[in-house]
């Protein structure tokens, strides 16, 4: 009896048992999970539809999207930087500071989006040549990128608006835009890829046109929502052309800039992985694209938990309650472990069914099944490290430590070891994927020790 009593009190020491905490967390988690399911469903349908055109088409769109992913990760980093500051300022009841964070993030994303658009529009062949040397894939990928050039700006602005609005506990906008985007993207893809309703058959270019249509409507919904419906922040873009004060810029550099660097490095690492896999052949590229879509579908709950953790912990840190923040962090860490087990089981159990949805060669199918087994191992550790790095520790302002961890484990371990394994030693794809994601395994352990230390809490300085 004594042992059971001690064990129970030990659990209570770091697990929150208040129903209101879980209600607040679920109010953030559920919309983000549904949004992620819809987004990944769109990605899967894109891949399935383009897959009907053959392996050249699926490889071209997959590799072209790797360049786009660099921009997406950069925007996510900017959004994360804004979320760190905005959630802490909201927890400290500084609503005007939240509005100024919005202004700064929109200014940055708009500038970067136009730069990416110019590069994608004028030198798409050179971009594709970085990833693969197959002329057919480069030609199709370049056609895709020229349309994608017009997607950068609207998508980047939508990402910033929907992500930072979560800082005040509102996750509904992201779900709303994803639902609308899903319907438009699927319908437009069907029309433009296969040439329906009197529209010329555009093939791979049709997928890019479908995405453009969806992102334009998505941005329009975000603008209307923020200006007419959202009542917490009451944001209006009347200060977008003004230079913001030095105090906010200083805090953005201190707590926000490391998050931008970290997520940008994540995007570059994903592109480096694609370059390595591209050197292994288009069958491996196609297999990897299939595996990654299903991997993300099985781990969508992680995105919701990480988002909720970042907001809730950030608001608590902003209010100055360090002890409560530590307890919340350890609770989310426990939830992350449980989700990792579920995600790994789903990949193991349903991976074969997912692969059989695609019209691919026997060799590509065999490769995809091997990589799916590897992914099932990786996704467990991915869930734990994402909950901590994209949620708890980031919400606590520990962005500089996370940036250093990303640099060390991605660029000093995963990428060089993956290149040696896949390109030089030509080991089987199962092991290549496992090696390329070894940073997840290391970081899940490393960040757990960081969480337990309590040294991850850094409160944003108040601005006038």
Short mmCIF file of C-alpha atoms in Angstrom, two decimals:
data_model
loop_
_atom_site.label_atom_id
_atom_site.label_comp_id
_atom_site.label_asym_id
_atom_site.label_seq_id
_atom_site.Cartn_x
_atom_site.Cartn_y
_atom_site.Cartn_z
CA UNK A 1 0.00 0.00 0.00
CA UNK A 2 2.84 2.37 0.89
CA UNK A 3 4.51 1.75 -2.48
CA UNK A 4 1.26 2.43 -4.33
CA UNK A 5 0.77 5.65 -2.39
CA UNK A 6 4.28 6.88 -3.18
CA UNK A 7 3.88 6.01 -6.83
CA UNK A 8 0.61 7.93 -7.02
CA UNK A 9 2.07 11.01 -5.34
CA UNK A 10 5.06 10.85 -7.70
CA UNK A 11 2.77 10.93 -10.70
CA UNK A 12 0.84 13.85 -9.22
CA UNK A 13 4.13 15.71 -8.79
CA UNK A 14 4.55 16.25 -12.53
CA UNK A 15 1.19 15.44 -14.15
CA UNK A 16 -1.59 18.00 -14.14
CA UNK A 17 -4.91 16.47 -13.13
CA UNK A 18 -7.18 19.50 -13.50
CA UNK A 19 -10.04 18.94 -16.00
CA UNK A 20 -9.94 22.59 -17.07
CA UNK A 21 -6.34 22.22 -18.26
CA UNK A 22 -7.26 19.36 -20.58
CA UNK A 23 -10.37 21.17 -21.80
CA UNK A 24 -8.22 24.15 -22.73
CA UNK A 25 -5.65 21.88 -24.39
CA UNK A 26 -8.30 19.97 -26.36
CA UNK A 27 -9.86 23.25 -27.54
CA UNK A 28 -6.50 23.95 -29.23
CA UNK A 29 -5.54 20.39 -30.16
CA UNK A 30 -8.74 19.32 -31.92
CA UNK A 31 -8.89 22.12 -34.55
CA UNK A 32 -5.15 21.78 -35.27
CA UNK A 33 -5.43 17.99 -35.62
CA UNK A 34 -8.41 18.32 -37.95
CA UNK A 35 -6.55 21.00 -39.91
CA UNK A 36 -3.52 18.72 -40.19
CA UNK A 37 -5.65 15.76 -41.29
CA UNK A 38 -7.23 17.88 -43.99
CA UNK A 39 -3.87 19.28 -45.14
CA UNK A 40 -2.30 15.85 -45.26
CA UNK A 41 -5.38 14.51 -47.02
CA UNK A 42 -4.86 17.18 -49.68
CA UNK A 43 -1.20 16.17 -49.98
CA UNK A 44 -2.14 12.52 -50.29
CA UNK A 45 -4.78 13.24 -52.94
CA UNK A 46 -2.28 15.43 -54.82
CA UNK A 47 0.21 12.59 -54.79
CA UNK A 48 -2.39 10.00 -55.83
CA UNK A 49 -3.71 12.19 -58.67
CA UNK A 50 -0.26 13.12 -59.96
CA UNK A 51 0.75 9.47 -59.53
CA UNK A 52 -1.79 8.58 -62.23
CA UNK A 53 0.51 10.42 -64.66
CA UNK A 54 3.50 8.15 -63.94
CA UNK A 55 6.68 8.15 -61.88
CA UNK A 56 8.26 11.08 -63.75
CA UNK A 57 5.31 13.27 -62.75
CA UNK A 58 5.26 12.18 -59.12
CA UNK A 59 9.05 12.64 -58.82
CA UNK A 60 8.90 16.06 -60.47
CA UNK A 61 6.14 17.40 -58.23
CA UNK A 62 7.72 15.87 -55.13
CA UNK A 63 11.15 17.42 -55.76
CA UNK A 64 9.72 20.77 -56.87
CA UNK A 65 7.81 20.87 -53.61
CA UNK A 66 11.06 20.40 -51.71
CA UNK A 67 12.08 23.90 -52.78
CA UNK A 68 8.66 25.14 -51.78
CA UNK A 69 9.07 23.37 -48.43
CA UNK A 70 12.12 25.53 -47.66
CA UNK A 71 9.88 28.58 -47.89
CA UNK A 72 7.11 26.86 -45.91
CA UNK A 73 9.49 25.97 -43.08
CA UNK A 74 10.83 29.52 -43.13
CA UNK A 75 7.29 30.88 -42.78
CA UNK A 76 6.59 28.38 -40.02
CA UNK A 77 9.70 29.63 -38.26
CA UNK A 78 8.53 33.23 -38.55
CA UNK A 79 5.09 32.18 -37.30
CA UNK A 80 6.71 30.27 -34.43
CA UNK A 81 8.79 33.30 -33.52
CA UNK A 82 5.65 35.41 -33.51
CA UNK A 83 3.78 32.77 -31.51
CA UNK A 84 6.46 32.67 -28.81
CA UNK A 85 6.28 36.43 -28.27
CA UNK A 86 2.53 36.83 -28.85
CA UNK A 87 1.54 34.03 -26.46
CA UNK A 88 3.79 35.39 -23.72
CA UNK A 89 2.55 38.95 -24.23
CA UNK A 90 -1.05 37.70 -24.22
CA UNK A 91 -0.37 35.86 -20.96
CA UNK A 92 0.96 39.16 -19.57
CA UNK A 93 -2.21 41.01 -20.79
CA UNK A 94 -0.30 43.10 -23.38
CA UNK A 95 -2.71 43.03 -26.35
CA UNK A 96 -1.10 46.00 -28.12
CA UNK A 97 2.24 44.17 -28.12
CA UNK A 98 0.50 41.19 -29.76
CA UNK A 99 -0.70 43.44 -32.61
CA UNK A 100 2.81 44.76 -33.14
CA UNK A 101 4.15 41.21 -33.33
CA UNK A 102 1.60 40.58 -36.09
CA UNK A 103 2.78 43.63 -38.04
CA UNK A 104 6.42 42.55 -37.87
CA UNK A 105 5.78 38.94 -38.96
CA UNK A 106 3.60 39.99 -41.90
CA UNK A 107 6.26 42.45 -43.07
CA UNK A 108 8.96 39.76 -42.99
CA UNK A 109 6.88 37.07 -44.74
CA UNK A 110 5.75 39.43 -47.50
CA UNK A 111 9.35 40.39 -48.31
CA UNK A 112 10.65 36.81 -48.32
CA UNK A 113 7.66 35.53 -50.30
CA UNK A 114 8.36 37.92 -53.17
CA UNK A 115 12.02 36.86 -53.26
CA UNK A 116 11.13 33.14 -53.46
CA UNK A 117 8.53 33.87 -56.13
CA UNK A 118 11.09 35.62 -58.34
CA UNK A 119 13.59 32.76 -58.09
CA UNK A 120 10.93 30.12 -58.77
CA UNK A 121 9.58 32.02 -61.78
CA UNK A 122 12.85 32.85 -63.55
CA UNK A 123 15.25 29.94 -62.83
CA UNK A 124 13.11 26.83 -62.13
CA UNK A 125 15.38 24.50 -64.16
CA UNK A 126 18.39 25.39 -62.02
CA UNK A 127 16.37 24.71 -58.88
CA UNK A 128 15.35 21.25 -60.13
CA UNK A 129 18.91 20.45 -61.21
CA UNK A 130 19.97 20.75 -57.57
CA UNK A 131 17.79 17.77 -56.66
CA UNK A 132 18.09 15.40 -59.62
CA UNK A 133 19.83 15.09 -63.01
CA UNK A 134 17.01 13.35 -64.87
CA UNK A 135 16.04 15.64 -67.81
CA UNK A 136 12.40 14.51 -67.93
CA UNK A 137 11.92 15.13 -64.21
CA UNK A 138 13.65 18.54 -64.44
CA UNK A 139 11.43 19.63 -67.34
CA UNK A 140 8.19 18.66 -65.58
CA UNK A 141 9.35 20.10 -62.26
CA UNK A 142 10.22 23.44 -63.89
CA UNK A 143 6.72 23.71 -65.33
CA UNK A 144 5.31 23.05 -61.87
CA UNK A 145 7.55 25.67 -60.22
CA UNK A 146 6.60 28.45 -62.64
CA UNK A 147 2.99 28.21 -61.48
CA UNK A 148 4.03 27.75 -57.85
CA UNK A 149 5.81 31.13 -58.00
CA UNK A 150 2.42 32.81 -57.56
CA UNK A 151 1.57 30.68 -54.50
CA UNK A 152 4.39 31.85 -52.19
CA UNK A 153 2.99 35.19 -51.07
CA UNK A 154 -0.66 34.23 -50.36
CA UNK A 155 0.30 30.99 -48.62
CA UNK A 156 2.96 32.66 -46.46
CA UNK A 157 0.56 35.35 -45.29
CA UNK A 158 -2.12 32.76 -44.52
CA UNK A 159 0.33 30.71 -42.48
CA UNK A 160 1.36 33.70 -40.37
CA UNK A 161 -2.22 34.83 -39.75
CA UNK A 162 -3.60 31.39 -38.81
CA UNK A 163 -0.63 30.38 -36.66
CA UNK A 164 -0.17 33.55 -34.62
CA UNK A 165 -3.91 33.86 -33.92
CA UNK A 166 -3.49 30.67 -31.87
CA UNK A 167 -1.47 32.70 -29.38
CA UNK A 168 -4.75 33.96 -27.93
CA UNK A 169 -6.26 30.47 -27.88
CA UNK A 170 -8.09 30.68 -31.23
CA UNK A 171 -7.40 27.65 -33.43
CA UNK A 172 -10.66 27.82 -35.40
CA UNK A 173 -9.36 29.99 -38.24
CA UNK A 174 -6.79 27.41 -39.31
CA UNK A 175 -9.44 24.68 -39.42
CA UNK A 176 -11.84 26.89 -41.39
CA UNK A 177 -9.24 27.78 -44.03
CA UNK A 178 -8.11 24.16 -44.33
CA UNK A 179 -11.66 22.93 -44.95
CA UNK A 180 -12.16 25.50 -47.69
CA UNK A 181 -8.70 24.84 -49.12
CA UNK A 182 -9.36 21.09 -49.20
CA UNK A 183 -12.52 21.40 -51.25
CA UNK A 184 -11.08 23.89 -53.72
CA UNK A 185 -7.75 22.10 -54.11
CA UNK A 186 -9.27 18.68 -54.77
CA UNK A 187 -11.81 20.05 -57.24
CA UNK A 188 -9.31 22.27 -59.05
CA UNK A 189 -6.74 19.47 -59.23
CA UNK A 190 -9.26 17.15 -60.85
CA UNK A 191 -10.23 19.79 -63.40
CA UNK A 192 -6.75 21.06 -64.30
CA UNK A 193 -4.66 17.86 -64.03
CA UNK A 194 -6.97 15.71 -66.15
CA UNK A 195 -8.57 18.41 -68.31
CA UNK A 196 -12.23 18.29 -67.24
CA UNK A 197 -15.12 20.74 -67.81
CA UNK A 198 -13.61 22.01 -71.05
CA UNK A 199 -10.26 22.92 -69.46
CA UNK A 200 -7.06 21.77 -71.25
CA UNK A 201 -5.25 18.82 -69.61
CA UNK A 202 -2.27 20.39 -67.79
CA UNK A 203 -0.76 17.34 -66.10
CA UNK A 204 1.75 18.27 -63.40
CA UNK A 205 1.10 21.98 -64.00
CA UNK A 206 -2.54 21.33 -63.12
CA UNK A 207 -1.58 20.36 -59.57
CA UNK A 208 0.20 23.69 -59.15
CA UNK A 209 -2.80 25.60 -60.56
CA UNK A 210 -5.08 23.77 -58.13
CA UNK A 211 -2.84 24.75 -55.23
CA UNK A 212 -2.79 28.39 -56.38
CA UNK A 213 -6.59 28.56 -56.49
CA UNK A 214 -6.83 27.10 -52.99
CA UNK A 215 -4.22 29.45 -51.48
CA UNK A 216 -5.79 32.60 -52.95
CA UNK A 217 -9.18 31.75 -51.48
CA UNK A 218 -7.51 30.76 -48.21
CA UNK A 219 -5.87 34.20 -47.89
CA UNK A 220 -9.14 35.97 -48.70
CA UNK A 221 -10.88 34.04 -45.88
CA UNK A 222 -8.07 34.93 -43.44
CA UNK A 223 -8.30 38.64 -44.24
CA UNK A 224 -12.09 38.74 -43.88
CA UNK A 225 -11.93 36.76 -40.62
CA UNK A 226 -9.29 38.98 -39.00
CA UNK A 227 -10.91 42.25 -40.04
CA UNK A 228 -14.57 41.36 -39.50
CA UNK A 229 -14.92 38.38 -37.14
CA UNK A 230 -11.94 38.04 -34.76
CA UNK A 231 -12.75 39.89 -31.50
CA UNK A 232 -9.85 39.06 -29.14
CA UNK A 233 -6.93 40.78 -30.85
CA UNK A 234 -9.01 43.29 -32.87
CA UNK A 235 -6.18 43.56 -35.37
CA UNK A 236 -6.18 46.08 -38.20
CA UNK A 237 -3.22 46.46 -40.61
CA UNK A 238 -2.87 50.22 -40.24
CA UNK A 239 0.75 50.00 -39.06
CA UNK A 240 2.15 47.62 -41.67
CA UNK A 241 4.12 50.34 -43.45
CA UNK A 242 5.58 51.77 -40.25
CA UNK A 243 8.99 50.90 -38.80
CA UNK A 244 8.52 49.10 -35.49
CA UNK A 245 10.31 50.16 -32.32
CA UNK A 246 13.70 48.79 -31.32
CA UNK A 247 12.46 47.13 -28.11
CA UNK A 248 10.21 44.70 -30.01
CA UNK A 249 12.89 44.04 -32.63
CA UNK A 250 15.36 43.25 -29.85
CA UNK A 251 13.02 40.71 -28.25
CA UNK A 252 12.21 39.25 -31.68
CA UNK A 253 15.92 38.70 -32.29
CA UNK A 254 16.46 37.22 -28.83
CA UNK A 255 13.54 34.76 -28.66
CA UNK A 256 12.20 34.70 -32.23
CA UNK A 257 15.18 34.68 -34.56
CA UNK A 258 16.52 31.31 -33.28
CA UNK A 259 13.11 29.76 -34.06
CA UNK A 260 13.27 31.11 -37.62
CA UNK A 261 16.80 29.76 -38.09
CA UNK A 262 15.80 26.42 -36.58
CA UNK A 263 12.77 25.91 -38.85
CA UNK A 264 14.67 27.15 -41.91
CA UNK A 265 17.40 24.62 -41.17
CA UNK A 266 14.68 21.99 -40.92
CA UNK A 267 13.47 22.95 -44.40
CA UNK A 268 17.02 22.90 -45.78
CA UNK A 269 17.60 19.52 -44.14
CA UNK A 270 14.46 18.17 -45.83
CA UNK A 271 15.78 19.42 -49.17
CA UNK A 272 19.21 17.91 -48.48
CA UNK A 273 17.50 14.60 -47.75
CA UNK A 274 15.68 14.84 -51.08
CA UNK A 275 18.97 15.51 -52.86
CA UNK A 276 20.48 12.40 -51.28
CA UNK A 277 17.45 10.27 -52.16
CA UNK A 278 17.38 11.82 -55.65
CA UNK A 279 20.89 10.48 -56.23
CA UNK A 280 19.54 7.01 -55.40
CA UNK A 281 17.05 7.07 -58.30
CA UNK A 282 13.52 8.23 -59.08
CA UNK A 283 12.07 4.97 -57.68
CA UNK A 284 13.44 5.89 -54.25
CA UNK A 285 12.16 9.48 -54.61
CA UNK A 286 8.66 8.22 -55.48
CA UNK A 287 8.70 5.73 -52.61
CA UNK A 288 9.83 8.40 -50.16
CA UNK A 289 7.05 10.78 -51.29
CA UNK A 290 4.46 8.06 -50.65
CA UNK A 291 5.90 7.16 -47.25
CA UNK A 292 6.14 10.75 -46.04
CA UNK A 293 2.50 11.50 -46.88
CA UNK A 294 1.33 8.51 -44.82
CA UNK A 295 3.86 9.23 -42.06
CA UNK A 296 2.40 12.72 -41.63
CA UNK A 297 -1.15 11.36 -41.67
CA UNK A 298 -0.31 9.01 -38.78
CA UNK A 299 1.34 11.73 -36.72
CA UNK A 300 -1.14 14.58 -37.17
CA UNK A 301 -2.06 14.55 -33.48
CA UNK A 302 1.53 15.52 -32.71
CA UNK A 303 1.07 18.84 -34.50
CA UNK A 304 -1.98 19.58 -32.39
CA UNK A 305 -0.29 18.69 -29.11
CA UNK A 306 2.85 20.69 -30.00
CA UNK A 307 0.75 23.71 -30.96
CA UNK A 308 -1.32 23.53 -27.77
CA UNK A 309 1.82 23.08 -25.67
CA UNK A 310 3.47 26.13 -27.22
CA UNK A 311 0.45 28.35 -26.61
CA UNK A 312 -0.46 27.15 -23.10
CA UNK A 313 3.11 26.99 -21.80
CA UNK A 314 3.92 30.32 -23.47
CA UNK A 315 0.98 32.05 -21.79
CA UNK A 316 1.95 30.57 -18.42
CA UNK A 317 5.57 31.68 -18.80
CA UNK A 318 4.34 35.14 -19.81
CA UNK A 319 2.31 35.35 -16.60
CA UNK A 320 5.48 34.61 -14.59
CA UNK A 321 4.39 31.24 -13.10
CA UNK A 322 7.52 29.10 -13.65
CA UNK A 323 6.43 26.20 -11.43
CA UNK A 324 3.16 25.83 -13.30
CA UNK A 325 4.97 26.01 -16.65
CA UNK A 326 7.30 23.16 -15.61
CA UNK A 327 4.34 21.00 -14.64
CA UNK A 328 2.53 21.75 -17.90
CA UNK A 329 5.68 20.90 -19.87
CA UNK A 330 6.07 17.51 -18.22
CA UNK A 331 2.40 16.73 -18.76
CA UNK A 332 2.67 17.44 -22.50
CA UNK A 333 5.87 15.34 -22.65
CA UNK A 334 3.94 12.35 -21.23
CA UNK A 335 1.18 12.87 -23.78
CA UNK A 336 3.83 12.97 -26.54
CA UNK A 337 5.19 9.56 -25.55
CA UNK A 338 1.71 8.02 -25.69
CA UNK A 339 1.05 9.56 -29.10
CA UNK A 340 4.38 8.25 -30.39
CA UNK A 341 3.37 4.69 -29.57
CA UNK A 342 0.03 5.12 -31.36
CA UNK A 343 1.61 6.71 -34.46
CA UNK A 344 4.23 3.95 -34.76
CA UNK A 345 1.55 1.27 -34.47
CA UNK A 346 -0.53 2.91 -37.22
CA UNK A 347 2.40 3.06 -39.64
CA UNK A 348 3.24 -0.61 -38.98
CA UNK A 349 -0.36 -1.75 -39.32
CA UNK A 350 -1.58 0.33 -42.28
CA UNK A 351 1.57 1.08 -44.29
CA UNK A 352 0.98 -1.63 -46.88
CA UNK A 353 -2.59 -0.49 -47.52
CA UNK A 354 -1.34 3.05 -48.11
CA UNK A 355 1.30 1.95 -50.63
CA UNK A 356 -1.27 -0.08 -52.57
CA UNK A 357 -3.26 3.10 -53.33
CA UNK A 358 -0.62 4.13 -55.88
CA UNK A 359 -0.04 2.92 -59.43
CA UNK A 360 3.70 2.25 -59.20
CA UNK A 361 6.17 -0.37 -60.38
CA UNK A 362 6.98 -3.46 -58.32
CA UNK A 363 10.45 -2.10 -57.54
CA UNK A 364 9.04 1.19 -56.25
CA UNK A 365 6.44 -0.68 -54.19
CA UNK A 366 9.11 -2.86 -52.62
CA UNK A 367 11.21 0.20 -51.76
CA UNK A 368 8.20 2.01 -50.31
CA UNK A 369 7.35 -0.92 -48.04
CA UNK A 370 10.92 -1.06 -46.71
CA UNK A 371 10.94 2.68 -46.05
CA UNK A 372 7.52 2.41 -44.38
CA UNK A 373 8.97 -0.03 -41.83
CA UNK A 374 11.79 2.42 -41.15
CA UNK A 375 9.31 5.26 -40.82
CA UNK A 376 7.39 3.37 -38.13
CA UNK A 377 10.50 3.40 -35.94
CA UNK A 378 11.30 7.04 -36.66
CA UNK A 379 7.78 8.37 -36.03
CA UNK A 380 7.86 7.35 -32.35
CA UNK A 381 10.91 9.51 -31.63
CA UNK A 382 9.67 12.22 -34.00
CA UNK A 383 6.53 12.63 -31.89
CA UNK A 384 8.45 13.08 -28.64
CA UNK A 385 10.97 15.56 -30.02
CA UNK A 386 8.29 17.55 -31.87
CA UNK A 387 6.19 17.91 -28.71
CA UNK A 388 9.22 19.33 -26.93
CA UNK A 389 11.01 21.30 -29.66
CA UNK A 390 7.97 22.73 -31.46
CA UNK A 391 5.80 22.98 -28.37
CA UNK A 392 6.95 22.99 -24.76
CA UNK A 393 10.50 24.33 -24.96
CA UNK A 394 9.71 26.77 -27.75
CA UNK A 395 6.74 28.14 -25.83
CA UNK A 396 9.06 28.57 -22.86
CA UNK A 397 11.38 30.74 -24.94
CA UNK A 398 14.24 28.20 -25.11
CA UNK A 399 14.67 28.89 -28.81
CA UNK A 400 18.44 29.40 -28.82
CA UNK A 401 19.10 26.01 -27.24
CA UNK A 402 16.77 24.36 -29.77
CA UNK A 403 18.56 26.08 -32.65
CA UNK A 404 21.93 24.74 -31.47
CA UNK A 405 20.45 21.24 -31.12
CA UNK A 406 19.10 21.38 -34.68
CA UNK A 407 22.44 22.51 -36.11
CA UNK A 408 24.41 19.81 -34.31
CA UNK A 409 22.15 16.82 -34.84
CA UNK A 410 20.81 17.59 -38.33
CA UNK A 411 23.92 18.92 -40.00
CA UNK A 412 26.65 17.12 -38.09
CA UNK A 413 24.94 13.73 -37.90
CA UNK A 414 21.84 13.06 -40.04
CA UNK A 415 22.81 14.70 -43.35
CA UNK A 416 26.49 13.64 -43.62
CA UNK A 417 25.81 10.10 -42.38
CA UNK A 418 22.82 9.81 -44.70
CA UNK A 419 24.92 10.94 -47.67
CA UNK A 420 27.61 8.37 -46.88
CA UNK A 421 25.04 5.61 -46.46
CA UNK A 422 22.84 6.38 -49.47
CA UNK A 423 25.19 7.82 -52.11
CA UNK A 424 28.62 6.38 -51.29
CA UNK A 425 27.92 3.03 -49.60
CA UNK A 426 24.53 2.52 -51.34
CA UNK A 427 22.97 0.74 -48.37
CA UNK A 428 19.27 -0.32 -48.58
CA UNK A 429 16.64 2.47 -48.38
CA UNK A 430 15.40 1.13 -45.01
CA UNK A 431 18.70 2.05 -43.37
CA UNK A 432 19.17 5.26 -45.33
CA UNK A 433 15.88 6.69 -44.07
CA UNK A 434 16.64 5.59 -40.51
CA UNK A 435 20.06 7.26 -40.64
CA UNK A 436 18.66 10.43 -42.20
CA UNK A 437 16.30 10.74 -39.24
CA UNK A 438 18.74 9.80 -36.49
CA UNK A 439 18.49 13.40 -35.24
CA UNK A 440 14.93 12.66 -34.08
CA UNK A 441 16.18 9.81 -31.94
CA UNK A 442 18.98 11.83 -30.38
CA UNK A 443 16.88 14.95 -29.84
CA UNK A 444 14.02 13.09 -28.15
CA UNK A 445 16.48 12.02 -25.43
CA UNK A 446 18.49 15.26 -25.34
CA UNK A 447 15.43 17.50 -25.01
CA UNK A 448 13.91 15.30 -22.32
CA UNK A 449 16.92 16.01 -20.11
CA UNK A 450 16.58 19.71 -20.95
CA UNK A 451 12.93 19.67 -19.87
CA UNK A 452 13.72 17.95 -16.57
CA UNK A 453 16.47 20.49 -15.81
CA UNK A 454 14.01 23.40 -15.70
CA UNK A 455 16.51 25.69 -17.47
CA UNK A 456 14.31 26.09 -20.55
CA UNK A 457 12.05 28.87 -19.22
CA UNK A 458 12.87 32.36 -20.58
CA UNK A 459 10.28 35.09 -20.16
CA UNK A 460 9.98 37.81 -22.81
CA UNK A 461 10.86 41.31 -21.61
CA UNK A 462 7.91 43.66 -21.55
CA UNK A 463 7.77 46.45 -24.13
CA UNK A 464 6.04 49.78 -23.70
#
